[in-house]
Amino acid sequence: MAYRDLVLHHFWWKLLSVLLAALMWLTIETAFQKDKFLGETPVVTTSRRIFPAIPVALLTSPSNTNDYTVDPQTVMVELSGTAEQLAKVTERQLHVFVDVSDAGEEKRFRRYIQTQAPGNLRVERPTQAMAVVEREVK
């Protein structure tokens, strides 16, 4: 039997066998890769850190020349995230402010306290949600 006959005799059956073998190999290899990926997925735990006295800043428009006092002057902020991220955060990276840019001629009013944290950290809660802002009369 010639070499040509070894390849071409029952060619379609041989091609089907090779394709089925490749498909089975691909299926098994994909399953192994999936198991390997699931085994390497780390469990990420969430930690919390409390900052006891972060000063509250006032956010005003550039044309506003009024002086304001805010009560409370400091708030406690609780952050959550990974332990590594929380260990790197300093008080200077936290921004707690009250937006008074839309304040008209009101003498005393209430505004929400807003908090911004760096990175993927989540602000769980400031101690107070509202601040009392008073415009000082000159």
Short mmCIF file of N, CA and C in Angstrom, two decimals:
data_model
loop_
_atom_site.label_atom_id
_atom_site.label_comp_id
_atom_site.label_asym_id
_atom_site.label_seq_id
_atom_site.Cartn_x
_atom_site.Cartn_y
_atom_site.Cartn_z
N MET A 1 0.85 -1.16 0.00
CA MET A 1 0.00 0.00 0.00
C MET A 1 0.91 1.24 0.00
N ALA A 2 0.65 2.18 -0.85
CA ALA A 2 1.47 3.38 -0.99
C ALA A 2 1.13 4.39 0.11
N TYR A 3 2.06 5.30 0.32
CA TYR A 3 1.83 6.33 1.35
C TYR A 3 0.61 7.19 1.02
N ARG A 4 0.40 7.42 -0.24
CA ARG A 4 -0.74 8.21 -0.65
C ARG A 4 -2.04 7.50 -0.26
N ASP A 5 -2.09 6.22 -0.38
CA ASP A 5 -3.29 5.48 0.00
C ASP A 5 -3.50 5.48 1.51
N LEU A 6 -2.41 5.53 2.28
CA LEU A 6 -2.55 5.59 3.75
C LEU A 6 -3.28 6.87 4.18
N VAL A 7 -3.02 7.96 3.48
CA VAL A 7 -3.66 9.22 3.83
C VAL A 7 -5.05 9.33 3.22
N LEU A 8 -5.20 8.98 1.99
CA LEU A 8 -6.45 9.23 1.28
C LEU A 8 -7.50 8.14 1.46
N HIS A 9 -7.11 6.93 1.88
CA HIS A 9 -8.08 5.87 2.08
C HIS A 9 -8.91 6.21 3.32
N HIS A 10 -10.22 6.29 3.18
CA HIS A 10 -11.15 6.70 4.25
C HIS A 10 -10.76 8.07 4.81
N PHE A 11 -10.45 8.99 3.91
CA PHE A 11 -9.97 10.34 4.29
C PHE A 11 -10.98 11.07 5.18
N TRP A 12 -12.26 11.03 4.87
CA TRP A 12 -13.26 11.79 5.63
C TRP A 12 -13.42 11.23 7.05
N TRP A 13 -13.26 9.92 7.21
CA TRP A 13 -13.33 9.34 8.55
C TRP A 13 -12.11 9.78 9.38
N LYS A 14 -10.98 9.82 8.73
CA LYS A 14 -9.76 10.25 9.43
C LYS A 14 -9.84 11.73 9.82
N LEU A 15 -10.35 12.56 8.91
CA LEU A 15 -10.50 13.98 9.21
C LEU A 15 -11.49 14.19 10.36
N LEU A 16 -12.59 13.46 10.35
CA LEU A 16 -13.56 13.54 11.44
C LEU A 16 -12.93 13.12 12.77
N SER A 17 -12.11 12.10 12.77
CA SER A 17 -11.44 11.64 13.99
C SER A 17 -10.50 12.70 14.54
N VAL A 18 -9.75 13.34 13.66
CA VAL A 18 -8.82 14.40 14.10
C VAL A 18 -9.60 15.58 14.67
N LEU A 19 -10.69 15.98 14.02
CA LEU A 19 -11.50 17.10 14.51
C LEU A 19 -12.13 16.78 15.87
N LEU A 20 -12.64 15.56 16.03
CA LEU A 20 -13.21 15.18 17.32
C LEU A 20 -12.16 15.14 18.42
N ALA A 21 -10.97 14.65 18.09
CA ALA A 21 -9.88 14.63 19.08
C ALA A 21 -9.49 16.05 19.48
N ALA A 22 -9.42 16.96 18.51
CA ALA A 22 -9.08 18.35 18.82
C ALA A 22 -10.17 19.01 19.67
N LEU A 23 -11.42 18.73 19.37
CA LEU A 23 -12.52 19.29 20.15
C LEU A 23 -12.52 18.77 21.58
N MET A 24 -12.25 17.49 21.77
CA MET A 24 -12.17 16.93 23.13
C MET A 24 -11.00 17.54 23.89
N TRP A 25 -9.86 17.68 23.24
CA TRP A 25 -8.70 18.28 23.90
C TRP A 25 -9.00 19.71 24.32
N LEU A 26 -9.64 20.49 23.44
CA LEU A 26 -9.97 21.87 23.75
C LEU A 26 -10.95 21.96 24.92
N THR A 27 -11.92 21.07 24.97
CA THR A 27 -12.89 21.06 26.06
C THR A 27 -12.21 20.76 27.40
N ILE A 28 -11.37 19.77 27.42
CA ILE A 28 -10.68 19.40 28.66
C ILE A 28 -9.71 20.49 29.08
N GLU A 29 -8.98 21.07 28.16
CA GLU A 29 -8.02 22.14 28.49
C GLU A 29 -8.74 23.36 29.04
N THR A 30 -9.88 23.71 28.47
CA THR A 30 -10.67 24.84 28.97
C THR A 30 -11.16 24.57 30.39
N ALA A 31 -11.58 23.36 30.67
CA ALA A 31 -12.03 23.02 32.02
C ALA A 31 -10.88 23.13 33.02
N PHE A 32 -9.69 22.69 32.64
CA PHE A 32 -8.52 22.80 33.53
C PHE A 32 -8.17 24.27 33.78
N GLN A 33 -8.23 25.09 32.73
CA GLN A 33 -7.92 26.51 32.90
C GLN A 33 -8.94 27.19 33.81
N LYS A 34 -10.19 26.81 33.68
CA LYS A 34 -11.23 27.38 34.52
C LYS A 34 -11.01 27.00 35.99
N ASP A 35 -10.70 25.73 36.24
CA ASP A 35 -10.42 25.29 37.60
C ASP A 35 -9.20 26.00 38.17
N LYS A 36 -8.19 26.19 37.36
CA LYS A 36 -6.97 26.87 37.80
C LYS A 36 -7.29 28.32 38.16
N PHE A 37 -8.10 28.99 37.34
CA PHE A 37 -8.47 30.38 37.61
C PHE A 37 -9.29 30.49 38.89
N LEU A 38 -10.24 29.59 39.09
CA LEU A 38 -11.05 29.63 40.30
C LEU A 38 -10.23 29.34 41.54
N GLY A 39 -9.21 28.51 41.40
CA GLY A 39 -8.35 28.20 42.54
C GLY A 39 -7.45 29.36 42.92
N GLU A 40 -7.14 30.24 41.97
CA GLU A 40 -6.26 31.36 42.23
C GLU A 40 -6.99 32.62 42.66
N THR A 41 -8.30 32.65 42.58
CA THR A 41 -9.06 33.84 42.94
C THR A 41 -8.97 34.06 44.44
N PRO A 42 -8.38 35.19 44.85
CA PRO A 42 -8.24 35.43 46.29
C PRO A 42 -9.55 35.92 46.90
N VAL A 43 -9.68 35.69 48.16
CA VAL A 43 -10.82 36.19 48.91
C VAL A 43 -10.43 37.57 49.44
N VAL A 44 -11.18 38.58 49.05
CA VAL A 44 -10.88 39.94 49.48
C VAL A 44 -11.82 40.29 50.62
N THR A 45 -11.23 40.62 51.75
CA THR A 45 -12.04 41.00 52.90
C THR A 45 -12.10 42.51 52.99
N THR A 46 -13.17 42.99 53.54
CA THR A 46 -13.35 44.42 53.71
C THR A 46 -13.03 44.80 55.14
N SER A 47 -12.21 45.82 55.28
CA SER A 47 -11.87 46.35 56.60
C SER A 47 -12.46 47.74 56.74
N ARG A 48 -12.50 48.21 57.96
CA ARG A 48 -13.01 49.55 58.24
C ARG A 48 -12.00 50.33 59.06
N ARG A 49 -12.00 51.64 58.83
CA ARG A 49 -11.13 52.51 59.60
C ARG A 49 -11.90 53.79 59.90
N ILE A 50 -11.75 54.27 61.11
CA ILE A 50 -12.47 55.47 61.55
C ILE A 50 -11.47 56.61 61.71
N PHE A 51 -11.82 57.76 61.15
CA PHE A 51 -11.06 58.99 61.34
C PHE A 51 -11.91 59.88 62.23
N PRO A 52 -11.45 60.17 63.46
CA PRO A 52 -12.34 60.79 64.45
C PRO A 52 -12.65 62.28 64.24
N ALA A 53 -11.75 63.06 63.67
CA ALA A 53 -12.00 64.50 63.61
C ALA A 53 -11.46 65.08 62.31
N ILE A 54 -12.27 65.00 61.26
CA ILE A 54 -11.90 65.58 59.97
C ILE A 54 -12.58 66.95 59.87
N PRO A 55 -11.81 68.02 59.61
CA PRO A 55 -12.42 69.35 59.54
C PRO A 55 -13.34 69.50 58.33
N VAL A 56 -14.42 70.23 58.54
CA VAL A 56 -15.40 70.49 57.48
C VAL A 56 -15.02 71.80 56.80
N ALA A 57 -14.81 71.75 55.49
CA ALA A 57 -14.48 72.94 54.71
C ALA A 57 -15.73 73.46 54.04
N LEU A 58 -15.68 74.72 53.62
CA LEU A 58 -16.79 75.33 52.90
C LEU A 58 -16.40 75.52 51.45
N LEU A 59 -17.30 75.15 50.56
CA LEU A 59 -17.08 75.29 49.13
C LEU A 59 -17.96 76.45 48.66
N THR A 60 -17.32 77.55 48.26
CA THR A 60 -18.06 78.73 47.82
C THR A 60 -17.70 79.08 46.39
N SER A 61 -18.49 79.94 45.80
CA SER A 61 -18.18 80.41 44.45
C SER A 61 -17.12 81.51 44.56
N PRO A 62 -16.33 81.73 43.51
CA PRO A 62 -15.29 82.75 43.57
C PRO A 62 -15.82 84.17 43.79
N SER A 63 -17.04 84.43 43.36
CA SER A 63 -17.59 85.78 43.50
C SER A 63 -18.20 86.02 44.88
N ASN A 64 -18.34 84.98 45.69
CA ASN A 64 -18.94 85.10 47.02
C ASN A 64 -17.88 85.58 48.00
N THR A 65 -18.09 86.76 48.58
CA THR A 65 -17.12 87.32 49.53
C THR A 65 -17.60 87.23 50.96
N ASN A 66 -18.69 86.56 51.22
CA ASN A 66 -19.22 86.43 52.57
C ASN A 66 -18.36 85.50 53.40
N ASP A 67 -18.40 85.71 54.71
CA ASP A 67 -17.75 84.80 55.65
C ASP A 67 -18.83 83.93 56.28
N TYR A 68 -18.50 82.65 56.45
CA TYR A 68 -19.46 81.70 56.99
C TYR A 68 -18.84 80.96 58.16
N THR A 69 -19.71 80.52 59.06
CA THR A 69 -19.30 79.57 60.10
C THR A 69 -20.14 78.32 59.91
N VAL A 70 -19.54 77.19 60.18
CA VAL A 70 -20.22 75.91 59.98
C VAL A 70 -20.25 75.16 61.30
N ASP A 71 -21.36 74.50 61.56
CA ASP A 71 -21.50 73.69 62.77
C ASP A 71 -22.02 72.32 62.34
N PRO A 72 -21.32 71.27 62.53
CA PRO A 72 -20.10 71.06 63.30
C PRO A 72 -18.86 71.43 62.48
N GLN A 73 -17.80 71.74 63.21
CA GLN A 73 -16.54 72.10 62.53
C GLN A 73 -15.74 70.87 62.14
N THR A 74 -15.95 69.75 62.83
CA THR A 74 -15.29 68.49 62.48
C THR A 74 -16.31 67.36 62.52
N VAL A 75 -16.05 66.32 61.74
CA VAL A 75 -16.92 65.14 61.76
C VAL A 75 -16.06 63.88 61.80
N MET A 76 -16.65 62.81 62.29
CA MET A 76 -16.00 61.51 62.26
C MET A 76 -16.37 60.84 60.95
N VAL A 77 -15.38 60.26 60.25
CA VAL A 77 -15.63 59.60 58.97
C VAL A 77 -15.19 58.15 59.08
N GLU A 78 -16.04 57.25 58.63
CA GLU A 78 -15.72 55.82 58.62
C GLU A 78 -15.58 55.36 57.17
N LEU A 79 -14.42 54.77 56.86
CA LEU A 79 -14.14 54.27 55.52
C LEU A 79 -14.09 52.75 55.53
N SER A 80 -14.41 52.15 54.38
CA SER A 80 -14.24 50.71 54.23
C SER A 80 -13.49 50.44 52.93
N GLY A 81 -12.74 49.35 52.95
CA GLY A 81 -11.94 48.95 51.80
C GLY A 81 -10.99 47.85 52.23
N THR A 82 -9.99 47.59 51.42
CA THR A 82 -9.01 46.57 51.79
C THR A 82 -8.08 47.12 52.86
N ALA A 83 -7.49 46.24 53.61
CA ALA A 83 -6.62 46.66 54.71
C ALA A 83 -5.41 47.43 54.19
N GLU A 84 -4.88 47.04 53.04
CA GLU A 84 -3.71 47.72 52.48
C GLU A 84 -4.06 49.15 52.08
N GLN A 85 -5.22 49.34 51.46
CA GLN A 85 -5.64 50.68 51.06
C GLN A 85 -5.89 51.57 52.27
N LEU A 86 -6.54 51.03 53.28
CA LEU A 86 -6.86 51.82 54.47
C LEU A 86 -5.61 52.21 55.24
N ALA A 87 -4.60 51.35 55.22
CA ALA A 87 -3.36 51.67 55.94
C ALA A 87 -2.63 52.85 55.30
N LYS A 88 -2.80 53.05 54.00
CA LYS A 88 -2.10 54.12 53.29
C LYS A 88 -2.81 55.48 53.38
N VAL A 89 -4.06 55.50 53.77
CA VAL A 89 -4.83 56.75 53.77
C VAL A 89 -4.45 57.62 54.96
N THR A 90 -4.28 58.91 54.68
CA THR A 90 -4.04 59.89 55.75
C THR A 90 -5.25 60.82 55.83
N GLU A 91 -5.34 61.55 56.91
CA GLU A 91 -6.45 62.48 57.10
C GLU A 91 -6.46 63.57 56.03
N ARG A 92 -5.30 63.94 55.54
CA ARG A 92 -5.20 65.00 54.52
C ARG A 92 -5.80 64.57 53.19
N GLN A 93 -5.94 63.27 52.94
CA GLN A 93 -6.50 62.78 51.70
C GLN A 93 -8.02 62.75 51.70
N LEU A 94 -8.62 62.91 52.87
CA LEU A 94 -10.08 62.93 52.98
C LEU A 94 -10.57 64.37 52.83
N HIS A 95 -11.61 64.55 52.04
CA HIS A 95 -12.16 65.88 51.82
C HIS A 95 -13.61 65.88 52.29
N VAL A 96 -13.86 66.65 53.33
CA VAL A 96 -15.21 66.81 53.87
C VAL A 96 -15.58 68.27 53.68
N PHE A 97 -16.71 68.50 53.01
CA PHE A 97 -17.07 69.88 52.71
C PHE A 97 -18.58 70.07 52.66
N VAL A 98 -18.95 71.34 52.75
CA VAL A 98 -20.34 71.76 52.61
C VAL A 98 -20.36 72.75 51.46
N ASP A 99 -21.22 72.51 50.49
CA ASP A 99 -21.32 73.37 49.31
C ASP A 99 -22.28 74.51 49.59
N VAL A 100 -21.75 75.74 49.67
CA VAL A 100 -22.57 76.93 49.88
C VAL A 100 -22.49 77.85 48.66
N SER A 101 -22.13 77.30 47.52
CA SER A 101 -22.00 78.13 46.32
C SER A 101 -23.34 78.66 45.83
N ASP A 102 -24.43 77.97 46.19
CA ASP A 102 -25.75 78.44 45.75
C ASP A 102 -26.49 79.19 46.86
N ALA A 103 -25.79 79.57 47.91
CA ALA A 103 -26.44 80.29 49.01
C ALA A 103 -26.74 81.71 48.57
N GLY A 104 -27.96 82.11 48.80
CA GLY A 104 -28.37 83.47 48.46
C GLY A 104 -28.06 84.41 49.61
N GLU A 105 -29.03 85.17 49.99
CA GLU A 105 -28.88 86.13 51.08
C GLU A 105 -29.36 85.56 52.41
N GLU A 106 -29.48 84.23 52.47
CA GLU A 106 -29.92 83.60 53.71
C GLU A 106 -28.88 83.82 54.81
N LYS A 107 -29.35 84.04 56.01
CA LYS A 107 -28.42 84.23 57.12
C LYS A 107 -28.03 82.89 57.75
N ARG A 108 -28.98 81.99 57.86
CA ARG A 108 -28.73 80.69 58.49
C ARG A 108 -29.47 79.62 57.69
N PHE A 109 -28.76 78.56 57.35
CA PHE A 109 -29.36 77.50 56.54
C PHE A 109 -28.65 76.18 56.80
N ARG A 110 -29.26 75.10 56.30
CA ARG A 110 -28.70 73.75 56.47
C ARG A 110 -28.29 73.21 55.11
N ARG A 111 -27.16 72.48 55.09
CA ARG A 111 -26.68 71.86 53.86
C ARG A 111 -26.13 70.47 54.21
N TYR A 112 -26.13 69.60 53.19
CA TYR A 112 -25.57 68.25 53.36
C TYR A 112 -24.05 68.32 53.46
N ILE A 113 -23.50 67.48 54.32
CA ILE A 113 -22.05 67.31 54.42
C ILE A 113 -21.66 66.27 53.38
N GLN A 114 -20.69 66.59 52.53
CA GLN A 114 -20.24 65.69 51.49
C GLN A 114 -18.81 65.23 51.81
N THR A 115 -18.54 63.98 51.51
CA THR A 115 -17.23 63.40 51.81
C THR A 115 -16.68 62.71 50.57
N GLN A 116 -15.41 62.95 50.30
CA GLN A 116 -14.72 62.28 49.20
C GLN A 116 -13.50 61.56 49.75
N ALA A 117 -13.33 60.31 49.31
CA ALA A 117 -12.19 59.49 49.74
C ALA A 117 -11.39 59.09 48.51
N PRO A 118 -10.09 58.87 48.67
CA PRO A 118 -9.25 58.52 47.52
C PRO A 118 -9.45 57.06 47.09
N GLY A 119 -9.18 56.80 45.81
CA GLY A 119 -9.16 55.44 45.29
C GLY A 119 -10.51 54.75 45.34
N ASN A 120 -10.47 53.47 45.63
CA ASN A 120 -11.68 52.65 45.67
C ASN A 120 -12.27 52.55 47.08
N LEU A 121 -11.85 53.42 47.96
CA LEU A 121 -12.39 53.38 49.32
C LEU A 121 -13.82 53.90 49.32
N ARG A 122 -14.59 53.33 50.20
CA ARG A 122 -16.01 53.70 50.29
C ARG A 122 -16.26 54.41 51.61
N VAL A 123 -16.97 55.52 51.53
CA VAL A 123 -17.33 56.27 52.75
C VAL A 123 -18.57 55.61 53.32
N GLU A 124 -18.43 55.04 54.50
CA GLU A 124 -19.57 54.39 55.14
C GLU A 124 -20.52 55.42 55.74
N ARG A 125 -19.96 56.33 56.52
CA ARG A 125 -20.83 57.34 57.10
C ARG A 125 -20.00 58.42 57.78
N PRO A 126 -20.38 59.68 57.56
CA PRO A 126 -19.90 60.71 58.49
C PRO A 126 -20.84 60.70 59.69
N THR A 127 -20.43 61.28 60.80
CA THR A 127 -21.27 61.24 61.99
C THR A 127 -22.54 62.04 61.81
N GLN A 128 -22.48 63.11 61.03
CA GLN A 128 -23.68 63.91 60.80
C GLN A 128 -23.87 64.08 59.30
N ALA A 129 -25.11 64.06 58.88
CA ALA A 129 -25.40 64.21 57.46
C ALA A 129 -25.62 65.67 57.08
N MET A 130 -26.03 66.49 58.02
CA MET A 130 -26.33 67.89 57.74
C MET A 130 -25.47 68.80 58.60
N ALA A 131 -25.18 69.98 58.06
CA ALA A 131 -24.45 71.00 58.80
C ALA A 131 -25.28 72.28 58.80
N VAL A 132 -25.14 73.04 59.86
CA VAL A 132 -25.80 74.34 59.95
C VAL A 132 -24.75 75.38 59.57
N VAL A 133 -25.06 76.16 58.56
CA VAL A 133 -24.14 77.20 58.08
C VAL A 133 -24.76 78.55 58.38
N GLU A 134 -23.94 79.45 58.93
CA GLU A 134 -24.42 80.78 59.28
C GLU A 134 -23.52 81.82 58.62
N ARG A 135 -24.16 82.76 57.91
CA ARG A 135 -23.41 83.84 57.28
C ARG A 135 -23.12 84.89 58.30
N GLU A 136 -21.87 85.31 58.39
CA GLU A 136 -21.48 86.35 59.35
C GLU A 136 -21.73 87.71 58.73
N VAL A 137 -22.39 88.56 59.49
CA VAL A 137 -22.70 89.90 59.02
C VAL A 137 -21.58 90.83 59.42
N LYS A 138 -21.12 91.62 58.46
CA LYS A 138 -20.00 92.54 58.74
C LYS A 138 -20.50 93.87 59.20
#
